[in-house]
Tab-separated table of C-alpha atoms in Angstrom:
chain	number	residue	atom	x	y	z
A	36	UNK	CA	31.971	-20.376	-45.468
A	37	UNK	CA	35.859	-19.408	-44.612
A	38	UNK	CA	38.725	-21.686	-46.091
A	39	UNK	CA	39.267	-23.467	-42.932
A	40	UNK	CA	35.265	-24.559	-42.849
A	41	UNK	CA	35.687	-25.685	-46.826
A	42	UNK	CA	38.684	-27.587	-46.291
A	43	UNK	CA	37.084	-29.462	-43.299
A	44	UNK	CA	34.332	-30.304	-45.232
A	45	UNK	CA	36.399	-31.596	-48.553
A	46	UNK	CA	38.369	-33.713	-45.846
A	47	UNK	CA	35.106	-35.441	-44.775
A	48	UNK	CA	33.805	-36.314	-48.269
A	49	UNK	CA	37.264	-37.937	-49.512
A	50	UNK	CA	37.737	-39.700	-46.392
A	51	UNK	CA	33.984	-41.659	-47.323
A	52	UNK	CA	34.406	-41.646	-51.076
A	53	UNK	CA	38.132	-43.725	-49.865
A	54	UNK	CA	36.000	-45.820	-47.694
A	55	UNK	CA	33.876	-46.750	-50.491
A	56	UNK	CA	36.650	-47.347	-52.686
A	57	UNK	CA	38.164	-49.528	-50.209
A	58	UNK	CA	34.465	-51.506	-49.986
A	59	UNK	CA	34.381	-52.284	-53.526
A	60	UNK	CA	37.543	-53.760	-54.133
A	61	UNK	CA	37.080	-56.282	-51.327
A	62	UNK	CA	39.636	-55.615	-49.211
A	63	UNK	CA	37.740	-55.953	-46.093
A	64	UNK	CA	36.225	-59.597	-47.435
A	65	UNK	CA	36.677	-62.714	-44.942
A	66	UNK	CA	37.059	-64.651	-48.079
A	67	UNK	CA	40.704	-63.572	-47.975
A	68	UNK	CA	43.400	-65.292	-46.493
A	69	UNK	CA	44.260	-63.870	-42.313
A	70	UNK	CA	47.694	-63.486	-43.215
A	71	UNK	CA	46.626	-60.884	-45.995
A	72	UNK	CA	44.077	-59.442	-44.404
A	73	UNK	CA	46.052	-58.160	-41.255
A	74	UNK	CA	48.345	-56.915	-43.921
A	75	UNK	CA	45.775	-54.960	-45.504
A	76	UNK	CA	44.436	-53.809	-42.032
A	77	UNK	CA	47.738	-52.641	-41.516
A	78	UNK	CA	48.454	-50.743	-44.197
A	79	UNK	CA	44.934	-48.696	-44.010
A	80	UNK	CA	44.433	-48.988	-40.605
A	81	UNK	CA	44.631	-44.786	-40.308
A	82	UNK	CA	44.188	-42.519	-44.038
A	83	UNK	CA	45.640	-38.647	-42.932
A	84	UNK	CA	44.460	-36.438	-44.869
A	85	UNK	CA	47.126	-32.897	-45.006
A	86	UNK	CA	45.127	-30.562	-46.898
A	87	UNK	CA	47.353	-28.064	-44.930
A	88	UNK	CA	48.974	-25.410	-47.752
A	89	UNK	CA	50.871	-23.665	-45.198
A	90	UNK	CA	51.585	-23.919	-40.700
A	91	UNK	CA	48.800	-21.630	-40.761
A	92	UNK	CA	46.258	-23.932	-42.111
A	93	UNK	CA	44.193	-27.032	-40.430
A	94	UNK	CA	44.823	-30.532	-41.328
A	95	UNK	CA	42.112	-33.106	-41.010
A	96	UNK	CA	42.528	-36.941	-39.923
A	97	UNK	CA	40.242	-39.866	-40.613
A	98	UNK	CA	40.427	-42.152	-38.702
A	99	UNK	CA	38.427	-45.661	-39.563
A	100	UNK	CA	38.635	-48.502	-37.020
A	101	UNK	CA	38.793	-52.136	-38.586
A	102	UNK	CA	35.842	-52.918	-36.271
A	103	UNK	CA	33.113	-50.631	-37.482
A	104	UNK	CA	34.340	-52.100	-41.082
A	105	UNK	CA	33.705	-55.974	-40.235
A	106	UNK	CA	30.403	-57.559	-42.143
A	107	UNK	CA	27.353	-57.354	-40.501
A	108	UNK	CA	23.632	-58.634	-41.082
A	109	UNK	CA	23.671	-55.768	-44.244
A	110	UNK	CA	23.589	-57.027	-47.595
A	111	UNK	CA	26.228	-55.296	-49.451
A	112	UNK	CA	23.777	-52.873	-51.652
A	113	UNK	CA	22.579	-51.679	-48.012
A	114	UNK	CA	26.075	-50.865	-47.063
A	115	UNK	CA	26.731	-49.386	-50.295
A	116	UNK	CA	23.745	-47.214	-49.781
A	117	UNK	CA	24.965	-46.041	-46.499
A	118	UNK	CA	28.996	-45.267	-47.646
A	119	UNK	CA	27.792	-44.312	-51.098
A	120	UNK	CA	25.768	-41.123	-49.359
A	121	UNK	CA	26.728	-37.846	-48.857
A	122	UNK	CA	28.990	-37.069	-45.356
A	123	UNK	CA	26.323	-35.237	-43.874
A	124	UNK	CA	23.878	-38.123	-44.175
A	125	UNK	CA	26.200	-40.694	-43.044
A	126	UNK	CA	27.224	-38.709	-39.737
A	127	UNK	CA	23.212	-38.069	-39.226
A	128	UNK	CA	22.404	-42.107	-39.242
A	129	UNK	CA	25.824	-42.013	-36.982
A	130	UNK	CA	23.801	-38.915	-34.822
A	131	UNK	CA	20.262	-41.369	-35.092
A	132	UNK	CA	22.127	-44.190	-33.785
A	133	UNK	CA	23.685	-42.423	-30.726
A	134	UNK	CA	20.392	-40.994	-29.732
A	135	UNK	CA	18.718	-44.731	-29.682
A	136	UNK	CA	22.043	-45.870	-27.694
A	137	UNK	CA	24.849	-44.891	-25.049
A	138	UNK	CA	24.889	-41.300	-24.846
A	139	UNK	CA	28.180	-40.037	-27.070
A	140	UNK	CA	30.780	-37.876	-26.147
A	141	UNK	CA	29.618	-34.386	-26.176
A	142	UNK	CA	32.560	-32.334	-27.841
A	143	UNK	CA	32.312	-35.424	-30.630
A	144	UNK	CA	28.687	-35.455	-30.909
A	145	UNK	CA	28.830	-31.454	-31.508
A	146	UNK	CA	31.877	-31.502	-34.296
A	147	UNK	CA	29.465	-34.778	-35.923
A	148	UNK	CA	26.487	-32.126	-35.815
A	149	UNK	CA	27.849	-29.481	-37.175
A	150	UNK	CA	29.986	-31.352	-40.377
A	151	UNK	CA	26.613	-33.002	-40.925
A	152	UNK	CA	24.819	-30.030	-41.552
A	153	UNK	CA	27.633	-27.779	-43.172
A	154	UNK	CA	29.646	-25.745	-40.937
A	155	UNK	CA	28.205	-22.574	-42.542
A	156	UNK	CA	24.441	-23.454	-42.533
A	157	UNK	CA	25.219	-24.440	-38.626
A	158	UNK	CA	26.473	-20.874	-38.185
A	159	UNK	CA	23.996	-19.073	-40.516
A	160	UNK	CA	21.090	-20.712	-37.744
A	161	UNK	CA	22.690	-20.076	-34.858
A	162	UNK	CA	23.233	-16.390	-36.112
A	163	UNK	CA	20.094	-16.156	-37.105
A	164	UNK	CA	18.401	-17.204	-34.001
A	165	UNK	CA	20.899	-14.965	-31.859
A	166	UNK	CA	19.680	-12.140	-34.556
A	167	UNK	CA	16.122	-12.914	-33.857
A	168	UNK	CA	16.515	-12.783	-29.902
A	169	UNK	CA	18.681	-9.421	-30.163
A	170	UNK	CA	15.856	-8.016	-32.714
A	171	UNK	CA	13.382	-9.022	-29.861
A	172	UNK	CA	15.006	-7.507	-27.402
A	173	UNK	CA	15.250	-4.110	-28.992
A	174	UNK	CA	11.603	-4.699	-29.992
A	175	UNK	CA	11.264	-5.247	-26.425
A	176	UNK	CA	12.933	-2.564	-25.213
A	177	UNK	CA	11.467	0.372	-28.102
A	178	UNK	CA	7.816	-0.916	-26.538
A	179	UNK	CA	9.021	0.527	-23.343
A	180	UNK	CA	10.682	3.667	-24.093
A	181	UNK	CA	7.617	4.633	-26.469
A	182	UNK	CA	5.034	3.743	-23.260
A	183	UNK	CA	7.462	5.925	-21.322
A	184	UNK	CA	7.191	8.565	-23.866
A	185	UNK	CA	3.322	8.641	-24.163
A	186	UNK	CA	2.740	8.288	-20.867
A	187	UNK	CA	4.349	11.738	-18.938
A	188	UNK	CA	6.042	11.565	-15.771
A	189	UNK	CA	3.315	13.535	-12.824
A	190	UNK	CA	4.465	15.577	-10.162
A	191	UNK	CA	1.966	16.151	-7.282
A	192	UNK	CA	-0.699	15.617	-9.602
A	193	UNK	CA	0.712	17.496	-12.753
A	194	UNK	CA	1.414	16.457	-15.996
A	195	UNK	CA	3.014	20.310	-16.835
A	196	UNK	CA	3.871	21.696	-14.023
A	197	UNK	CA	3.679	25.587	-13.046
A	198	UNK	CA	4.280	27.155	-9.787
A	199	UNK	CA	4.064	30.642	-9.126
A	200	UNK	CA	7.109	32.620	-8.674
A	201	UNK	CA	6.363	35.634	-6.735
A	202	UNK	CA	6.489	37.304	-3.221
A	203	UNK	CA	2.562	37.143	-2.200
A	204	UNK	CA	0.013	36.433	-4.859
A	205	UNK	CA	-0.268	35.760	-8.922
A	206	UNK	CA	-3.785	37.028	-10.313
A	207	UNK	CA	-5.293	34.864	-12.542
A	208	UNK	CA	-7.853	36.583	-15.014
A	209	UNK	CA	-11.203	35.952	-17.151
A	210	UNK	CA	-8.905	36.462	-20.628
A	211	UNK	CA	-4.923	36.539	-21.803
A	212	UNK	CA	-4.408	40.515	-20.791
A	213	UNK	CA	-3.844	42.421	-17.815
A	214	UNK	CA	-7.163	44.142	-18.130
A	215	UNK	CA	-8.974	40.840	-17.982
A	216	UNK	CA	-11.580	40.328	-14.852
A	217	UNK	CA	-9.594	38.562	-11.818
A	218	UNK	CA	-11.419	35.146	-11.112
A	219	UNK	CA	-8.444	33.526	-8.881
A	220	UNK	CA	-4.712	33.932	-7.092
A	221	UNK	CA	-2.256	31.532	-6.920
A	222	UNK	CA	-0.230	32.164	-3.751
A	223	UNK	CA	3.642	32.081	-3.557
A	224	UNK	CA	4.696	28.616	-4.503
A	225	UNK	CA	1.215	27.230	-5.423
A	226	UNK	CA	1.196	25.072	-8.146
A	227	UNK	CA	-1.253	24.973	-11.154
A	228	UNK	CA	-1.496	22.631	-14.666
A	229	UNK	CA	0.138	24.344	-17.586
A	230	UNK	CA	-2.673	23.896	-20.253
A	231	UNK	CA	-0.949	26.533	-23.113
A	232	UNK	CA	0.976	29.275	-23.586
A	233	UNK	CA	0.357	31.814	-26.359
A	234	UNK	CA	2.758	33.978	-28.098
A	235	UNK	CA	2.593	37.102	-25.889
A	236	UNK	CA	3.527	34.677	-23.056
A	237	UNK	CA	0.080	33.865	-21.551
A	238	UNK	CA	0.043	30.684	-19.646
A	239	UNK	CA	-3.968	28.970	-20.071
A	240	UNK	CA	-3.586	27.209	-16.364
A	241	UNK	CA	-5.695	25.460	-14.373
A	242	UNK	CA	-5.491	25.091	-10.381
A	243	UNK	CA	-7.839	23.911	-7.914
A	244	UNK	CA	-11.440	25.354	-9.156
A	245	UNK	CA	-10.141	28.197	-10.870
A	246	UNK	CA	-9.261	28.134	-14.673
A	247	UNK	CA	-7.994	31.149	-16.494
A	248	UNK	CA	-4.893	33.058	-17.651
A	249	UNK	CA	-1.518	34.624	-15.931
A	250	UNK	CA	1.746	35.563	-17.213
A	251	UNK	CA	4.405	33.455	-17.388
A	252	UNK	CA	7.068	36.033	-16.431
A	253	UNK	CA	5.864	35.111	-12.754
A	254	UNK	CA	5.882	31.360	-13.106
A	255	UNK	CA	8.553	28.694	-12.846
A	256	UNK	CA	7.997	25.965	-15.868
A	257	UNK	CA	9.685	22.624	-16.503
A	258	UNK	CA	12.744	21.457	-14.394
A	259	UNK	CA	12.782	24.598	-12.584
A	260	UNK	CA	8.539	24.231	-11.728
A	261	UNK	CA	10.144	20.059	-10.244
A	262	UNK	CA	12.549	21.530	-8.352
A	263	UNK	CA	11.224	24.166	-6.626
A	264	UNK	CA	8.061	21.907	-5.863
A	265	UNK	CA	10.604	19.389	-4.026
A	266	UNK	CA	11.973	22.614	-2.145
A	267	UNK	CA	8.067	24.071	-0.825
A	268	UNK	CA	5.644	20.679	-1.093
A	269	UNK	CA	4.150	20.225	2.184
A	270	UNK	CA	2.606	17.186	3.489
A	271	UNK	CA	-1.358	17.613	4.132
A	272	UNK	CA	-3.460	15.472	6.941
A	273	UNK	CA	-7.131	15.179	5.312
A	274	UNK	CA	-9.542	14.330	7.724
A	275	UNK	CA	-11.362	11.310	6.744
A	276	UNK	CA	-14.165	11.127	9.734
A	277	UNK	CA	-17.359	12.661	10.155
A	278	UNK	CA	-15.957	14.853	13.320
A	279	UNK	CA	-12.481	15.017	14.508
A	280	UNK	CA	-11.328	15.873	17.866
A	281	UNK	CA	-8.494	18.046	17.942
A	282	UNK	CA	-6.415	17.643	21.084
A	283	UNK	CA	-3.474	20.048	22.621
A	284	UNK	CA	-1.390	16.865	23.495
A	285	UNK	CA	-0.789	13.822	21.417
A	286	UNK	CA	-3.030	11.296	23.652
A	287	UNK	CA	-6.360	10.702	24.223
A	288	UNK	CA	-5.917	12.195	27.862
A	289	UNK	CA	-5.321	15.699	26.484
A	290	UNK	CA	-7.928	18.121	26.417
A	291	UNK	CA	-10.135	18.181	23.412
A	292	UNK	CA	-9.594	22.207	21.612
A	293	UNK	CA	-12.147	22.313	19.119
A	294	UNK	CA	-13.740	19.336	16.282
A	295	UNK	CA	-12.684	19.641	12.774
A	296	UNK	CA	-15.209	18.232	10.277
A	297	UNK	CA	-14.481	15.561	7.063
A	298	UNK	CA	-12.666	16.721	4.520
A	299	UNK	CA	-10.967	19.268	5.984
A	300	UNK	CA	-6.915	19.925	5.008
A	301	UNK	CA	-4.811	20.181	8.340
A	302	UNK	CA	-1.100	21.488	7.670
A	303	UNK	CA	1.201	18.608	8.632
A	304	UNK	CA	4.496	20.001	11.226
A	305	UNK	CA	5.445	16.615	12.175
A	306	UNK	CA	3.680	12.446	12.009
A	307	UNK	CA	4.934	11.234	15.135
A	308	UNK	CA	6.604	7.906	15.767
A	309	UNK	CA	3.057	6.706	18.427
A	310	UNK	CA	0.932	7.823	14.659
A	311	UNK	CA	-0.175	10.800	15.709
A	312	UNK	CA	-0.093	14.151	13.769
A	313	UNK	CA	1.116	17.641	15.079
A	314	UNK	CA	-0.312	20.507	12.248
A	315	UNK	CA	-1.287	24.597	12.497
A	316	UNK	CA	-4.073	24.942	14.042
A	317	UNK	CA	-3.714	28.441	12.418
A	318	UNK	CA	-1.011	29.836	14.195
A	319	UNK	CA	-0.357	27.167	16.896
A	320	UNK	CA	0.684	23.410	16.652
A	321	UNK	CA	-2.162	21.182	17.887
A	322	UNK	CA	-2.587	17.381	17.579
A	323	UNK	CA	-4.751	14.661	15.901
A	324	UNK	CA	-5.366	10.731	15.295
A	325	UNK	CA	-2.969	9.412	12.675
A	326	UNK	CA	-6.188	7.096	12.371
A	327	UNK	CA	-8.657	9.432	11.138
A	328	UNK	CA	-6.746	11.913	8.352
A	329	UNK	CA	-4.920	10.637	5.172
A	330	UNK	CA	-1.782	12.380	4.802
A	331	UNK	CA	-0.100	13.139	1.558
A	332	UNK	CA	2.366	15.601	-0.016
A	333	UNK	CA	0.960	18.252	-1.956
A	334	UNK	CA	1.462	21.668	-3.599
A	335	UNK	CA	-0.931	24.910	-2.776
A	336	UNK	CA	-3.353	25.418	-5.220
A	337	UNK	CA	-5.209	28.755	-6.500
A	338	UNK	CA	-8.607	30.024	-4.836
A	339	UNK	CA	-11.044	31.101	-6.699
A	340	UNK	CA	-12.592	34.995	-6.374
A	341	UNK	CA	-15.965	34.001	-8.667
A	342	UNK	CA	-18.369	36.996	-7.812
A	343	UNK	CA	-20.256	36.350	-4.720
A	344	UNK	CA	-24.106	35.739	-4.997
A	345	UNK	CA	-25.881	37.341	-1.685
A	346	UNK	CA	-29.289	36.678	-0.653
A	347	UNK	CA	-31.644	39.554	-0.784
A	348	UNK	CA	-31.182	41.989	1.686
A	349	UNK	CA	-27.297	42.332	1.755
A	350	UNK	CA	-25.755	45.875	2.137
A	351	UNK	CA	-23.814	47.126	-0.775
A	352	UNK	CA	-21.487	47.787	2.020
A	353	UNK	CA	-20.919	43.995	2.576
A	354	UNK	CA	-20.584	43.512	-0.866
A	355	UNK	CA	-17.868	45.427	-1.216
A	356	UNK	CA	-15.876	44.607	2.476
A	357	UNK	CA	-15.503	41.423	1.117
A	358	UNK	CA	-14.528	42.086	-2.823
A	359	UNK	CA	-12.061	44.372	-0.517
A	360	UNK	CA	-11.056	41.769	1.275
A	361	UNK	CA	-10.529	39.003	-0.908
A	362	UNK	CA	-7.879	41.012	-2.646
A	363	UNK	CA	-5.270	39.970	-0.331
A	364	UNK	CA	-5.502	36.628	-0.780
A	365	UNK	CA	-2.061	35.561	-0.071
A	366	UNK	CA	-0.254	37.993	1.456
A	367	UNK	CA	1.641	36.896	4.020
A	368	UNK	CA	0.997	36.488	7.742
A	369	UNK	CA	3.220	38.003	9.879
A	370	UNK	CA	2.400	37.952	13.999
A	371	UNK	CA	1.572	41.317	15.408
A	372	UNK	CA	1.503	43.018	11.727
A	373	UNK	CA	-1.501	45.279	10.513
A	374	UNK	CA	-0.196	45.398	6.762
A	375	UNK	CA	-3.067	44.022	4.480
A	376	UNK	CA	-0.016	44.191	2.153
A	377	UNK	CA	3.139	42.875	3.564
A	378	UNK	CA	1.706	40.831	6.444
A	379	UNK	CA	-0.744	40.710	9.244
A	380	UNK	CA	-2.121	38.283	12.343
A	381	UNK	CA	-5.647	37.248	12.590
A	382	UNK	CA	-6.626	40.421	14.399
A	383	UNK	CA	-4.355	42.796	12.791
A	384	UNK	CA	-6.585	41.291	9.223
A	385	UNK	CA	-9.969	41.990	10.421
A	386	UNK	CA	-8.927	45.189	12.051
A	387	UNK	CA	-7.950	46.305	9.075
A	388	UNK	CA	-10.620	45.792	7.024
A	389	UNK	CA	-13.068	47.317	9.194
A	390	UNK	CA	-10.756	50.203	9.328
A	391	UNK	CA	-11.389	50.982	5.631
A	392	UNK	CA	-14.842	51.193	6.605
A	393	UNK	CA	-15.342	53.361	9.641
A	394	UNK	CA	-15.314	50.612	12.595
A	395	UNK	CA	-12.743	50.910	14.871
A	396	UNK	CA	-11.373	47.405	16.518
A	397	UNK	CA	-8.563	46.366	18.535
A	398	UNK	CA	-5.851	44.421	17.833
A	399	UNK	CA	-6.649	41.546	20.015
A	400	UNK	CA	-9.272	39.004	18.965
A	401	UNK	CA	-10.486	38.237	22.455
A	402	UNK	CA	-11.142	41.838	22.568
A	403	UNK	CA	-12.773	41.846	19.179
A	404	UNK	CA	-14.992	39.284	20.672
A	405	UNK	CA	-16.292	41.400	23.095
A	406	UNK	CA	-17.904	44.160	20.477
A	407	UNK	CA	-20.420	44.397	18.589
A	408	UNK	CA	-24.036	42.453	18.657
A	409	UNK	CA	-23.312	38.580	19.397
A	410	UNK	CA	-25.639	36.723	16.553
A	411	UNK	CA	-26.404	32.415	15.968
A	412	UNK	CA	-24.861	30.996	13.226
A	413	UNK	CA	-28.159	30.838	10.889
A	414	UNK	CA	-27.960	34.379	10.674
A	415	UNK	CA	-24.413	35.144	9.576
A	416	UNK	CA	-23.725	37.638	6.744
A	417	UNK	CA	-20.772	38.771	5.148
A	418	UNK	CA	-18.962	40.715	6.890
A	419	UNK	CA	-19.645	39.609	10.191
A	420	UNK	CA	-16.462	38.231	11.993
A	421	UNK	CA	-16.235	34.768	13.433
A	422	UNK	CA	-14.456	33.772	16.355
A	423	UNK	CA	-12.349	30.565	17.373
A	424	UNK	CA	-11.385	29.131	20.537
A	425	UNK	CA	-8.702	27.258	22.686
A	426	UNK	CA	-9.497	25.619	25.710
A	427	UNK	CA	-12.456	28.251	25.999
A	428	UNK	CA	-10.486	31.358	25.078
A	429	UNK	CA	-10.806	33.304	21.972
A	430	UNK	CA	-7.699	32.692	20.404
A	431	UNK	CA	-8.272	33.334	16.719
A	432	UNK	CA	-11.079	35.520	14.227
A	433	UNK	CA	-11.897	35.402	10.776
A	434	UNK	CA	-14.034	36.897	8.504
A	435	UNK	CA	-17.514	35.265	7.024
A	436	UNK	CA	-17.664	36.552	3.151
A	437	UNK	CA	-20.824	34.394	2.259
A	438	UNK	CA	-21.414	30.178	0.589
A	439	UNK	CA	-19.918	29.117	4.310
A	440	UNK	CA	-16.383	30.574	3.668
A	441	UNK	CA	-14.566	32.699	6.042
A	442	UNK	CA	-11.049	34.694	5.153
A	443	UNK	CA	-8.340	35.410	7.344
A	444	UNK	CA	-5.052	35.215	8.435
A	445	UNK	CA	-4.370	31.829	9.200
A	446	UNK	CA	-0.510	31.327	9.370
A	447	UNK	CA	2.803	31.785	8.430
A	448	UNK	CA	2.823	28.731	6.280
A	449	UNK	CA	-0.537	29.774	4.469
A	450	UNK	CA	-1.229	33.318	5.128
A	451	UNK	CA	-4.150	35.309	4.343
A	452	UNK	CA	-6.381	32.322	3.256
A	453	UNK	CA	-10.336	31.593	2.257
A	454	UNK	CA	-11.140	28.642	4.448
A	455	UNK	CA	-15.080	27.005	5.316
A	456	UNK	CA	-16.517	28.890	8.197
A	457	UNK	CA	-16.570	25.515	10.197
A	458	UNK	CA	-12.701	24.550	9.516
A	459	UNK	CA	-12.632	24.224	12.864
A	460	UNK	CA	-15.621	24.775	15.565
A	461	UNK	CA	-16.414	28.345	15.663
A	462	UNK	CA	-16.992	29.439	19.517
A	463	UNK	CA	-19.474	32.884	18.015
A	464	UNK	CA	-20.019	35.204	15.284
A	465	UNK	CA	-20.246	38.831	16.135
A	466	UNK	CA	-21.635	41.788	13.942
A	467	UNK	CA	-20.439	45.510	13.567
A	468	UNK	CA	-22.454	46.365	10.544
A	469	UNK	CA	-26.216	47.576	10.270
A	470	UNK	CA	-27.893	45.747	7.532
């Protein structure tokens, strides 16, 4: 308690041990003459008490009002009692009284409470309830941060994001080395889960279906993995009906081009403001339903190149067009290129291949169509090249490399790509190959 507080408080217990001096010798009686007693009242009307030692300090006047002092229905010992008790107790009966009676004055009431109590203990609560509220808050706010802090900010899905930093493809292998089998690629800018990294700077990732090992020299990690996501994340229409119809216009009125089944991941261009959706219809810009596809942002992820399981029967020559093939997963399409390397078109793909093998094709697809033996679809192998249409042309071929996938060239956006053989309705398969 500071010297101001202390002499405050003296001030209050000498101004009631003077009251009950002033009691006891009767000057206050009715006994006494008037004459005398408005004398007396006079002369003690107002007690100042100057505890000041300097202009710096406080002084403290008591005032006592000849009315509160006149006999009432209290015997003497009762008021004796009351005057003869501490300051604080007398100024609580005061604080009692008020309560029970006309409201007091509130600056009044407030300097009554806090002399009552001691100006330090008054101080010591308050600071100790403002300490408790402040201790709560941090409390409050250290909850936070630590759920913040166990529970990782995701990006597209990731907790540790990767995203491959390289011009067509990243392999990702069986084991930590380069001479590990290949069971995946991530193509440029796909994104994959950062699961580890060893010491000889192998990254344990996992993308799509595919889990294994590449290096991180061709990965972006941390901040730089965010940012570049932000930079290449694409938005993605997933169809979310049995059959879609695909249409070359944005109205119902527009010609139907082909039906796209559930599932299926359309490459958003544009949602327009009457809710339809413009995408790549491989290489051209086609239309659905807002209504029927869910559209979200997303990253690329990895495709898997697991070891194909034919049926009995299948050429070693099949086998190994499409083990050939699969290799340029992610290379880039480029329209009217034959590079299985650094870019092709649909036809320029499948020409290609076949021209590792002996078959000689065109580089048209329409024109592709019209070789070979035409076969049904129950019958397809791998190998066998399936065909796409617009508005009844051939507009588009692909390869069928067995388990209902197909690989091809689909666009700029994707490039060479693994896709199911029904992605979109297939117009006729064709075969070039004797069993």
């Amino acid at each position: 308690m500071n010297r101001i507080n202390r002499l405050k408080y003296t001030g209050v217990i000498a101004g009631a041990g003077l009251a009950v001096v002033v009691f006891s010798s009767g000057v206050y009686a009715n006994n006494g003459s008037k004459e005398t007693q408005e004398e007396t009242e006079a002369e003690i009307e107002v007690y100042s008490l100057d505890l000041s030692e300097d202009t710096s300090a406080c002084s403290l006047d008591l005032e006592i009002e000849p009315a509160s002092l006149e006999e009432d229905s209290q015997s003497e010992p009762e008021r004796d009692a009351v005057l003869s008790a501490g300051a604080g107790d007398v100024l609580d009966n005061e604080e009692s009284g008020l309560k029970e009676g006309a409201e007091p004055d509130t600056a009044s009431s407030q300097e009554e409470i806090g002399l009552s109590a001691g100006v330090g203990s008054i101080f010591e609560q308050a600071g100790t309830e403002t300490g408790d509220d402040a201790a709560q808050a941090r409390n409050m706010e250290t909850q936070e941060e630590v759920q913040e802090q166990t529970e990782p900010e995701k990006h597209w899905g990731y907790t540790n994001l990767g995203i491959a930093h390289v011009d067509n493809h990243l392999n990702i292998r069986e084991e930590p080395n380069e001479s590990g089998k290949l069971i995946g690629k991530l193509s440029k800018d796909a994104a994959c889960e950062i699961l580890g990294i060893d010491d000889n700077g192998w990254a344990h990732i996992k993308s799509g279906k595919v889990e294994g090992y590449c290096s991180t020299e061709f990965l972006y990690l941390g901040d730089e993995a965010v940012a570049r996501g932000h930079e290449v994340a694409s938005m993605i229409a997933i169809v979310n009906t049995q059959t879609l119809k695909v249409r070359g216009e944005p109205n119902t009125d527009s010609i139907v081009i082909t039906l796209i089944p559930q599932e299926e991941e359309l490459e958003v261009v544009e949602v327009m403001d009457n809710g339809w959706i413009k995408f790549l219809l491989d290489d051209e810009e086609a239309y659905v339903s807002g209504d029927y596809v869910d559209v979200e942002e997303r990253l690329e992820k990895a495709v898997t190149l697991t070891e194909l399981k034919y049926g009995q029967g299948v050429s070693d020559v099949r086998v190994d067009m499409v083990q050939y093939a699969k290799q340029f997963v992610g290379n880039p399409y480029v329209w009217g290129g034959t590079s299985l390397t650094n870019g092709a078109d649909c036809s320029g793909f499948t020409m290609s291949i076949y021209k590792k093998y002996g078959v000689s094709l065109p580089h048209h697809a329409a024109s592709q169509a019209q070789m070979g033996t035409r076969i049904d679809f129950g019958s397809a192998q791998p190998g066998d090249l399936v065909f796409y249409a617009k508005n009844g042309s051939i507009n588009h071929v692909a390869m069928y490399i067995g388990n209902g996938q197909v690989i091809h060239a689909s666009s700029p956006k994707t490039g060479i790509k693994i896709s199911t053989w029904n992605y979109r309705t297939p117009a006729c398969i064709r075969r070039y190959l004797s069993n």
